[in-house]
Short mmCIF file of C-alpha atoms and ligand atoms in Angstrom, two decimals:
data_model
loop_
_atom_site.label_atom_id
_atom_site.label_comp_id
_atom_site.label_asym_id
_atom_site.label_seq_id
_atom_site.Cartn_x
_atom_site.Cartn_y
_atom_site.Cartn_z
CA UNK U 5 -5.95 16.34 25.84
CA UNK U 6 -3.56 19.04 26.80
CA UNK U 7 -1.78 18.17 30.24
CA UNK U 8 0.11 20.77 31.66
CA UNK U 9 3.24 20.69 33.57
CA UNK U 10 2.47 21.50 37.22
CA UNK U 11 3.99 24.99 37.52
CA UNK U 12 5.59 25.97 39.96
CA UNK U 13 7.44 22.96 40.32
CA UNK U 14 7.63 21.66 44.04
CA UNK U 15 11.00 21.77 45.76
CA UNK U 16 11.95 18.36 46.74
CA UNK U 17 12.18 17.97 50.12
CA UNK U 18 12.93 14.21 50.88
CA UNK U 19 11.80 14.28 54.61
CA UNK U 20 8.84 16.21 53.96
CA UNK U 21 7.58 14.23 51.58
CA UNK U 22 7.93 11.08 53.58
CA UNK U 23 4.61 11.62 55.69
CA UNK U 24 2.91 11.37 52.01
CA UNK U 25 3.71 7.71 51.94
CA UNK U 26 1.60 5.72 54.82
CA UNK U 27 3.73 2.56 54.56
CA UNK U 28 7.23 4.38 55.34
CA UNK U 29 5.39 4.76 59.03
CA UNK U 30 5.66 0.76 59.37
CA UNK U 31 7.86 -0.72 62.16
CA UNK U 32 9.80 -3.81 60.99
CA UNK U 33 10.85 -6.18 63.69
CA UNK U 34 10.81 -3.26 66.04
CA UNK U 35 12.78 -0.68 63.88
CA UNK U 36 11.66 2.10 61.72
CA UNK U 37 11.55 0.97 57.90
CA UNK U 38 14.51 1.84 55.97
CA UNK U 39 13.07 1.12 52.36
CA UNK U 40 15.76 0.70 49.86
CA UNK U 41 14.37 -1.57 47.67
CA UNK U 42 13.02 1.02 45.31
CA UNK U 43 14.59 -0.67 41.91
CA UNK U 44 12.51 -3.66 42.88
CA UNK U 45 9.48 -1.49 43.45
CA UNK U 46 8.60 1.78 45.01
CA UNK U 47 6.20 2.84 47.72
CA UNK U 48 3.09 4.70 46.98
CA UNK U 49 2.14 8.35 48.04
CA UNK U 50 -1.53 8.61 49.32
CA UNK U 51 -2.54 10.74 46.18
CA UNK U 52 -2.05 7.21 44.32
CA UNK U 53 -3.54 4.91 46.97
CA UNK U 54 -6.72 7.27 46.88
CA UNK U 55 -7.17 7.73 43.23
CA UNK U 56 -7.35 3.95 42.77
CA UNK U 57 -10.13 3.54 45.54
CA UNK U 58 -11.69 6.80 44.55
CA UNK U 59 -12.02 5.45 41.07
CA UNK U 60 -13.76 2.49 42.59
CA UNK U 61 -16.15 4.44 44.87
CA UNK U 62 -17.10 7.38 42.42
CA UNK U 63 -16.78 6.19 38.47
CA UNK U 64 -16.24 2.51 38.38
CA UNK U 65 -17.51 1.36 34.73
CA UNK U 66 -15.91 -0.24 31.66
CA UNK U 67 -14.59 2.20 29.31
CA UNK U 68 -15.21 2.80 25.54
CA UNK U 69 -18.47 0.68 25.44
CA UNK U 70 -21.62 2.25 27.18
CA UNK U 71 -23.41 5.59 26.69
CA UNK U 72 -23.97 6.11 30.41
CA UNK U 73 -22.27 8.65 32.63
CA UNK U 74 -20.10 6.19 34.71
CA UNK U 75 -18.77 4.73 31.75
CA UNK U 76 -17.82 8.64 30.21
CA UNK U 77 -16.24 9.34 33.42
CA UNK U 78 -14.42 6.03 33.54
CA UNK U 79 -13.34 6.59 29.94
CA UNK U 80 -11.99 10.08 30.49
CA UNK U 81 -10.20 9.06 33.44
CA UNK U 82 -8.59 6.22 31.47
CA UNK U 83 -7.62 8.47 28.69
CA UNK U 84 -6.48 11.55 30.66
CA UNK U 85 -4.11 8.91 32.44
CA UNK U 86 -2.80 8.20 28.77
CA UNK U 87 -2.41 12.03 28.30
CA UNK U 88 -0.05 12.06 31.37
CA UNK U 89 2.12 9.53 30.68
CA UNK U 90 2.56 10.62 27.27
CA UNK U 91 3.37 14.28 28.45
CA UNK U 92 6.00 12.71 30.93
CA UNK U 93 8.05 11.04 28.35
CA UNK U 94 7.39 13.81 25.92
CA UNK U 95 5.50 11.59 23.38
CA UNK U 96 3.76 13.55 20.73
CA UNK U 97 0.75 12.12 20.84
CA UNK U 98 -1.03 10.32 23.59
CA UNK U 99 -2.12 7.79 21.09
CA UNK U 100 1.36 6.38 20.70
CA UNK U 101 1.46 5.40 24.61
CA UNK U 102 -0.12 1.59 24.86
CA UNK U 103 -1.17 0.71 28.25
CA UNK U 104 0.25 -2.86 29.55
CA UNK U 105 0.80 -4.95 32.26
CA UNK U 106 4.46 -3.50 32.92
CA UNK U 107 7.71 -3.25 31.07
CA UNK U 108 7.87 -7.01 30.55
CA UNK U 109 4.64 -6.93 28.86
CA UNK U 110 5.68 -4.07 26.42
CA UNK U 111 8.83 -5.63 25.43
CA UNK U 112 6.87 -8.85 24.64
CA UNK U 113 4.45 -6.96 22.67
CA UNK U 114 7.05 -5.74 20.30
CA UNK U 115 9.14 -9.19 20.02
CA UNK U 116 5.80 -10.89 19.45
CA UNK U 117 4.13 -8.38 16.83
CA UNK U 118 7.06 -6.40 15.57
CA UNK U 119 9.41 -9.51 15.69
CA UNK U 120 7.50 -12.04 14.25
CA UNK U 121 6.24 -9.76 11.36
CA UNK U 122 9.81 -8.74 10.41
CA UNK U 123 12.20 -11.16 11.49
CA UNK U 124 13.36 -14.23 9.28
CA UNK U 125 16.40 -16.95 9.37
CA UNK U 126 19.72 -15.49 10.13
CA UNK U 127 18.35 -11.87 10.94
CA UNK U 128 19.98 -10.46 14.22
CA UNK U 129 18.59 -9.12 17.39
CA UNK U 130 21.28 -7.11 19.42
CA UNK U 131 20.90 -6.65 23.05
CA UNK U 132 23.68 -6.19 25.78
CA UNK U 133 24.92 -8.15 28.48
CA UNK U 134 23.33 -6.18 31.26
CA UNK U 135 19.82 -6.46 30.08
CA UNK U 136 17.14 -7.83 32.49
CA UNK U 137 15.61 -11.09 31.91
CA UNK U 138 12.52 -9.37 30.60
CA UNK U 139 14.64 -7.85 27.61
CA UNK U 140 16.27 -10.92 26.80
CA UNK U 141 13.93 -14.03 26.86
CA UNK U 142 11.15 -12.36 25.00
CA UNK U 143 13.89 -12.18 21.96
CA UNK U 144 15.15 -15.49 22.99
CA UNK U 145 11.72 -16.96 22.44
CA UNK U 146 11.00 -14.85 19.12
CA UNK U 147 14.05 -15.98 17.75
CA UNK U 148 13.19 -19.45 17.98
CA UNK U 149 9.90 -18.72 16.11
CA UNK U 150 11.64 -17.14 13.47
CA UNK U 151 15.07 -18.59 13.15
CA UNK U 152 16.61 -15.01 14.04
CA UNK U 153 19.74 -15.27 16.16
CA UNK U 154 20.55 -12.97 19.36
CA UNK U 155 23.45 -11.13 19.56
CA UNK U 156 24.82 -9.63 22.75
CA UNK U 157 26.88 -6.45 23.23
CA UNK U 158 29.51 -7.19 26.20
CA UNK U 159 30.52 -4.72 29.14
CA UNK U 160 33.92 -3.86 30.94
CA UNK U 161 34.94 -4.86 34.47
CA UNK U 162 33.28 -1.34 35.70
CA UNK U 163 29.80 -2.26 33.92
CA UNK U 164 30.42 0.15 30.96
CA UNK U 165 28.99 -0.87 27.79
CA UNK U 166 31.64 -1.84 25.12
CA UNK U 167 30.99 0.61 22.32
CA UNK U 168 33.40 -0.51 19.85
CA UNK U 169 31.76 -3.96 19.96
CA UNK U 170 28.26 -2.22 19.73
CA UNK U 171 29.79 -0.98 16.40
CA UNK U 172 31.44 -4.42 15.59
CA UNK U 173 27.84 -6.29 16.16
CA UNK U 174 25.72 -3.72 14.56
CA UNK U 175 25.92 -5.58 11.30
CA UNK U 176 24.52 -6.50 7.90
CA UNK U 177 21.90 -9.22 9.31
CA UNK U 178 20.93 -6.71 12.20
CA UNK U 179 17.16 -6.20 12.22
CA UNK U 180 16.43 -4.89 15.84
CA UNK U 181 18.27 -3.60 18.89
CA UNK U 182 16.81 -3.68 21.97
CA UNK U 183 18.41 -1.83 24.81
CA UNK U 184 18.62 -1.22 28.71
CA UNK U 185 18.58 2.52 29.78
CA UNK U 186 19.63 2.11 33.19
CA UNK U 187 20.64 -1.33 34.54
CA UNK U 188 19.03 -2.45 37.37
CA UNK U 189 21.90 -4.90 38.46
CA UNK U 190 24.41 -2.21 38.00
CA UNK U 191 23.11 1.12 38.16
CA UNK U 192 25.12 1.96 34.63
CA UNK U 193 23.42 4.62 32.82
CA UNK U 194 23.69 3.51 28.92
CA UNK U 195 24.44 6.45 26.22
CA UNK U 196 21.07 5.34 24.75
CA UNK U 197 20.59 8.38 22.49
CA UNK U 198 24.25 7.86 20.90
CA UNK U 199 23.45 4.04 20.49
CA UNK U 200 19.89 4.94 19.19
CA UNK U 201 21.56 7.21 16.45
CA UNK U 202 24.07 4.58 15.41
CA UNK U 203 21.37 1.84 14.88
CA UNK U 204 19.29 4.18 12.85
CA UNK U 205 22.43 5.39 11.05
CA UNK U 206 21.92 1.44 9.49
CA UNK U 207 18.01 1.55 9.32
CA UNK U 208 17.47 -0.36 12.39
CA UNK U 209 14.77 0.17 14.91
CA UNK U 210 15.68 0.59 18.53
CA UNK U 211 13.41 -0.65 21.83
CA UNK U 212 14.73 0.93 24.78
CA UNK U 213 13.82 -0.84 28.35
CA UNK U 214 13.09 2.32 30.66
CA UNK U 215 11.95 0.57 33.69
CA UNK U 216 14.82 2.10 35.82
CA UNK U 217 14.84 5.50 34.07
CA UNK U 218 11.52 7.24 33.78
CA UNK U 219 11.28 7.48 37.59
CA UNK U 220 14.74 8.85 38.31
CA UNK U 221 15.53 11.17 35.59
CA UNK U 222 13.99 13.49 32.53
CA UNK U 223 12.94 11.29 29.58
CA UNK U 224 12.15 12.36 26.20
CA UNK U 225 11.43 9.79 23.71
CA UNK U 226 11.35 12.56 20.83
CA UNK U 227 14.96 13.69 21.72
CA UNK U 228 16.16 10.11 22.20
CA UNK U 229 14.74 9.38 18.77
CA UNK U 230 14.02 5.64 20.26
CA UNK U 231 11.41 3.64 18.05
CA UNK U 232 9.71 1.84 21.10
CA UNK U 233 10.10 2.74 25.07
CA UNK U 234 8.82 0.60 27.88
CA UNK U 235 8.16 1.09 31.85
CA UNK U 236 6.44 0.02 34.42
CA UNK U 237 4.15 2.00 36.89
CA UNK U 238 5.11 0.44 40.07
CA UNK U 239 8.83 1.55 39.68
CA UNK U 240 7.43 5.02 39.73
CA UNK U 241 5.28 5.37 42.55
CA UNK U 242 2.14 3.91 41.03
CA UNK U 243 0.38 0.31 41.37
CA UNK U 244 1.83 -2.95 40.34
CA UNK U 245 0.42 -4.63 37.20
CA UNK U 246 0.22 -1.73 35.05
CA UNK U 247 2.72 0.22 32.35
CA UNK U 248 3.22 1.90 29.27
CA UNK U 249 4.61 1.33 25.74
CA UNK U 250 5.51 4.14 23.71
CA UNK U 251 5.96 3.02 19.96
CA UNK U 252 6.64 5.34 16.93
CA UNK U 253 3.49 6.01 14.91
CA UNK U 254 4.45 4.25 11.61
CA UNK U 255 5.58 1.19 13.42
CA UNK U 256 2.76 0.85 15.48
CA UNK U 257 0.27 1.34 12.45
CA UNK U 258 2.09 -0.92 10.58
CA UNK U 259 2.28 -3.92 13.38
CA UNK U 260 -0.60 -6.36 13.64
CA UNK U 261 -2.02 -6.84 16.67
CA UNK U 262 -0.95 -9.64 19.20
CA UNK U 263 -3.94 -10.31 21.20
CA UNK U 264 -7.20 -10.34 19.80
CA UNK U 265 -10.52 -9.73 22.01
CA UNK U 266 -12.79 -6.91 22.64
CA UNK U 267 -12.21 -3.22 22.09
CA UNK U 268 -8.99 -3.98 19.52
CA UNK U 269 -11.30 -4.51 16.87
CA UNK U 270 -13.33 -2.08 14.23
CA UNK U 271 -15.63 -4.91 12.89
CA UNK U 272 -15.78 -8.62 13.61
CA UNK U 273 -17.62 -11.06 10.97
CA UNK U 274 -16.70 -14.82 10.52
CA UNK U 275 -15.23 -13.77 7.26
CA UNK U 276 -13.33 -10.63 8.13
CA UNK U 277 -12.12 -9.12 11.24
CA UNK U 278 -10.68 -5.30 10.99
CA UNK U 279 -8.66 -4.04 13.84
CA UNK U 280 -9.04 -0.96 15.69
CA UNK U 281 -6.56 2.40 15.45
CA UNK U 282 -3.53 2.28 17.20
CA UNK U 283 -3.44 2.47 20.68
CA UNK U 284 -6.70 0.38 21.11
CA UNK U 285 -5.15 -2.33 18.53
CA UNK U 286 -2.98 -3.40 21.19
CA UNK U 287 -5.48 -2.76 24.28
CA UNK U 288 -7.66 -6.20 23.92
CA UNK U 289 -10.11 -6.79 26.48
CA UNK U 290 -10.82 -4.78 29.59
CA UNK U 291 -7.73 -3.32 30.73
CA UNK U 292 -6.60 -2.39 34.57
CA UNK U 293 -8.85 0.58 34.52
CA UNK U 294 -8.51 1.39 38.04
CA UNK U 295 -4.51 0.79 37.75
CA UNK U 296 -4.23 3.18 34.90
CA UNK U 297 -6.15 5.79 36.82
CA UNK U 298 -3.81 5.41 39.49
CA UNK U 299 -0.56 5.22 37.25
CA UNK U 300 -2.02 8.87 36.04
CA UNK U 301 -2.01 10.08 39.71
CA UNK U 302 1.75 8.66 40.05
CA UNK U 303 2.59 10.51 37.03
CA UNK U 304 1.04 13.61 38.46
CA UNK U 305 3.02 13.16 41.62
CA UNK U 306 6.37 12.89 39.85
CA UNK U 307 5.64 15.71 37.60
CA UNK U 308 5.53 18.28 40.68
CA UNK U 309 9.16 17.82 40.71
CA UNK U 310 12.01 18.88 38.67
CA UNK U 311 13.45 15.52 37.55
CA UNK U 312 16.89 16.82 37.11
CA UNK U 313 16.72 17.69 40.76
CA UNK U 314 15.19 14.15 41.49
CA UNK U 315 18.28 12.70 39.55
CA UNK U 316 20.63 15.05 41.76
CA UNK U 317 19.39 14.04 44.98
CA UNK U 318 19.74 10.45 43.98
CA UNK U 319 22.84 10.87 42.63
CA UNK U 320 23.86 12.47 45.81
CA UNK U 321 22.53 9.56 47.81
CA UNK U 322 24.61 6.96 45.63
CA UNK U 323 27.83 9.05 46.13
CA UNK U 324 27.13 8.86 49.76
CA UNK U 325 26.28 5.37 49.93
CA UNK U 326 29.27 4.69 47.59
CA UNK U 327 31.85 6.53 50.04
CA UNK U 328 30.33 5.18 53.51
CA UNK U 329 30.09 1.42 52.06
CA UNK U 330 33.93 1.90 51.41
CA UNK U 331 34.18 2.10 55.18
CA UNK U 332 32.86 -1.17 55.85
CA UNK U 333 35.47 -3.74 55.52
CA UNK U 334 35.35 -6.61 52.74
CA UNK U 335 32.48 -4.63 50.64
CA UNK U 336 33.05 -4.91 46.64
CA UNK U 337 30.95 -2.67 44.61
CA UNK U 338 29.60 -4.33 41.54
CA UNK U 339 29.23 -1.74 38.84
CA UNK U 340 31.52 1.41 39.18
CA UNK U 341 30.81 2.53 35.64
CA UNK U 342 31.47 6.63 35.35
CA UNK U 343 27.65 7.34 34.65
CA UNK U 344 25.30 5.33 37.19
CA UNK U 345 21.98 6.12 38.59
CA UNK U 346 20.96 5.68 42.14
CA UNK U 347 21.35 2.31 43.17
CA UNK U 348 24.49 0.49 44.40
CA UNK U 349 25.33 -3.34 44.22
CA UNK U 350 27.83 -5.21 46.53
CA UNK U 351 29.08 -8.05 47.78
CA UNK U 352 30.67 -8.61 51.13
CA UNK U 353 33.70 -11.02 51.60
CA UNK U 354 32.71 -14.50 53.18
CA UNK U 355 29.24 -13.79 53.53
CA UNK U 356 26.58 -14.64 51.30
CA UNK U 357 24.02 -12.11 50.14
CA UNK U 358 20.96 -13.73 51.17
CA UNK U 359 22.39 -13.72 54.67
CA UNK U 360 23.04 -10.19 54.28
CA UNK U 361 19.45 -9.62 53.36
CA UNK U 362 17.91 -11.57 56.24
CA UNK U 363 20.38 -9.65 58.91
CA UNK U 364 19.65 -6.00 57.21
CA UNK U 365 15.66 -6.89 57.09
CA UNK U 366 16.19 -7.62 61.13
CA UNK U 367 17.30 -4.47 61.62
CA UNK U 368 14.83 -2.99 59.51
CA UNK U 369 16.67 -1.89 56.28
CA UNK U 370 15.06 -3.73 53.09
CA UNK U 371 17.32 -4.33 50.46
CA UNK U 372 16.99 -6.60 47.44
CA UNK U 373 19.54 -9.68 47.46
CA UNK U 374 19.74 -12.32 44.60
CA UNK U 375 20.51 -11.87 40.63
CA UNK U 376 17.80 -8.79 40.03
CA UNK U 377 16.72 -10.83 37.23
CA UNK U 378 20.16 -10.07 35.20
CA UNK U 379 21.72 -13.46 35.92
CA UNK U 380 24.37 -12.90 32.69
CA UNK U 381 25.76 -9.91 34.81
CA UNK U 382 26.29 -12.10 37.91
CA UNK U 383 27.85 -14.38 35.62
CA UNK U 384 30.27 -12.06 34.25
CA UNK U 385 31.09 -10.79 37.78
CA UNK U 386 31.75 -14.50 39.00
CA UNK U 387 29.46 -13.64 41.90
CA UNK U 388 26.01 -15.77 42.55
CA UNK U 389 24.08 -12.74 44.02
CA UNK U 390 24.38 -9.11 45.06
CA UNK U 391 23.01 -7.12 47.87
CA UNK U 392 21.41 -4.07 46.08
CA UNK U 393 20.32 -0.90 47.99
CA UNK U 394 18.34 1.50 45.33
CA UNK U 395 17.19 5.00 46.36
CA UNK U 396 14.25 6.87 45.51
CA UNK U 397 12.75 10.38 46.01
CA UNK U 398 11.89 9.89 49.67
CA UNK U 399 15.26 8.28 50.52
CA UNK U 400 17.90 10.29 52.95
CA UNK U 401 21.47 10.12 53.74
CA UNK U 402 20.11 9.06 57.13
CA UNK U 403 18.81 5.81 55.66
CA UNK U 404 22.22 5.16 54.12
CA UNK U 405 23.60 5.37 57.63
CA UNK U 406 21.37 2.99 58.91
CA UNK U 407 22.28 0.61 55.98
CA UNK U 408 25.86 0.97 57.03
CA UNK U 409 25.60 0.50 60.56
CA UNK U 410 23.24 -2.69 59.96
CA UNK U 411 26.28 -4.32 57.91
CA UNK U 412 28.45 -3.76 60.89
CA UNK U 413 26.09 -6.20 62.43
CA UNK U 414 26.28 -8.46 60.05
CA UNK U 415 30.46 -8.06 60.21
CA UNK U 416 29.65 -8.91 63.93
CA UNK U 417 27.62 -11.89 63.51
CA UNK U 418 30.04 -13.23 60.61
CA UNK U 419 33.44 -11.86 61.72
N1 PMP I 520 13.73 -3.76 33.17
C1 PMP I 520 14.27 -3.48 34.18
C2 PMP I 520 15.53 -2.82 33.90
C3 PMP I 520 14.00 -3.72 35.61
O1 PMP I 520 14.52 -3.54 36.33
C4 PMP I 520 12.72 -4.47 35.20
C5 PMP I 520 11.96 -4.80 36.94
N2 PMP I 520 13.05 -5.23 37.74
C6 PMP I 520 11.85 -5.01 34.54
C7 PMP I 520 12.49 -4.52 33.02
C8 PMP I 520 10.57 -5.56 34.43
O2 PMP I 520 9.86 -4.90 34.79
P1 PMP I 520 8.28 -5.32 35.33
O3 PMP I 520 8.29 -6.61 36.19
O4 PMP I 520 7.41 -4.26 36.09
O5 PMP I 520 7.64 -5.89 34.14
#
């Protein structure tokens, strides 16, 4: 199903765009909402909200099963969303896109399907020290099941990956590499294309956790030459509980299913069951059809824009926020790599991040405080948690000013 790039692209006007996001008009403790928790989840435009309710109002039926018109419409909408997601990441064939519950499930799928079939005692899986827990724990589980060993690439004091250590750790026993594209805790953009080439030179396949990359910059899985790429709809203006996993054709074809049930089979008898083709082999049971349809609408929303322009807008907010935060006494930014995406993690001398979060909330400013599901990163910097402001397409410099003035309230409270 061909999906065309919307043309001409829409000029990015963050202020005008805000009207399309109903929630941004909410009042929080009597203040306008300043939503800077986008790395956690983004807000949803009206087009996404309406796609989901319109699906239920007009097209709802189960997919791939019945011959009636509604089922045909639902199937078309579901498969149309697959084609849209494939187009966004430049996947050569929509059938290389598997719908999952989210980035976490995509990584678990690869760990349990590819990992269990291909890892054995003494084999090594290489990850980085800046992974989200969802790219650590699935590998720990499969290592415990197979006898494989997890190896970890460190990063330096700025949050930049140690490439020499990567080369050293990529050894004779390395069977798989799983890497975060953009760190949700530090903002670091990793040179994944280069790292994939290094792994491929040794015949090692690579999964990229793209949860924080896809909404914020152009991603081309063919150009990256990755073997798997996982991401979540809810961080890219889509609904929660849905995501996608891209995979290289030969690998997906060779992988065993990881869940059994309806729709993933070609034929079932008690003697022998044969499996459906990719991607259906990996989509057992009735999926989140409405979520997929709304995911497609989120992709349409994003693809109206030049993603380089989106990246530049968020980079401008990052620079501005980094400058403005340096004027607040006692702020220390955690993660100062040269290549950073639009988020800033910081601590404030003498004040626990959770207290900062509570006071900011009272001022209408929503940020994330905590470990960001990246406890090893916190341990590496010797902090219990950080405050994280993360930007999206609809954020403005004005909102960064609101964050900074709310931080001065924190300073007044805590001295
Ligand atoms: N990886 C990264 C880098 C993330 O930021 C997140 C979400 N914080 C995840 C994986 C997990 O995404 P989800 O919870 O949507 O599966």
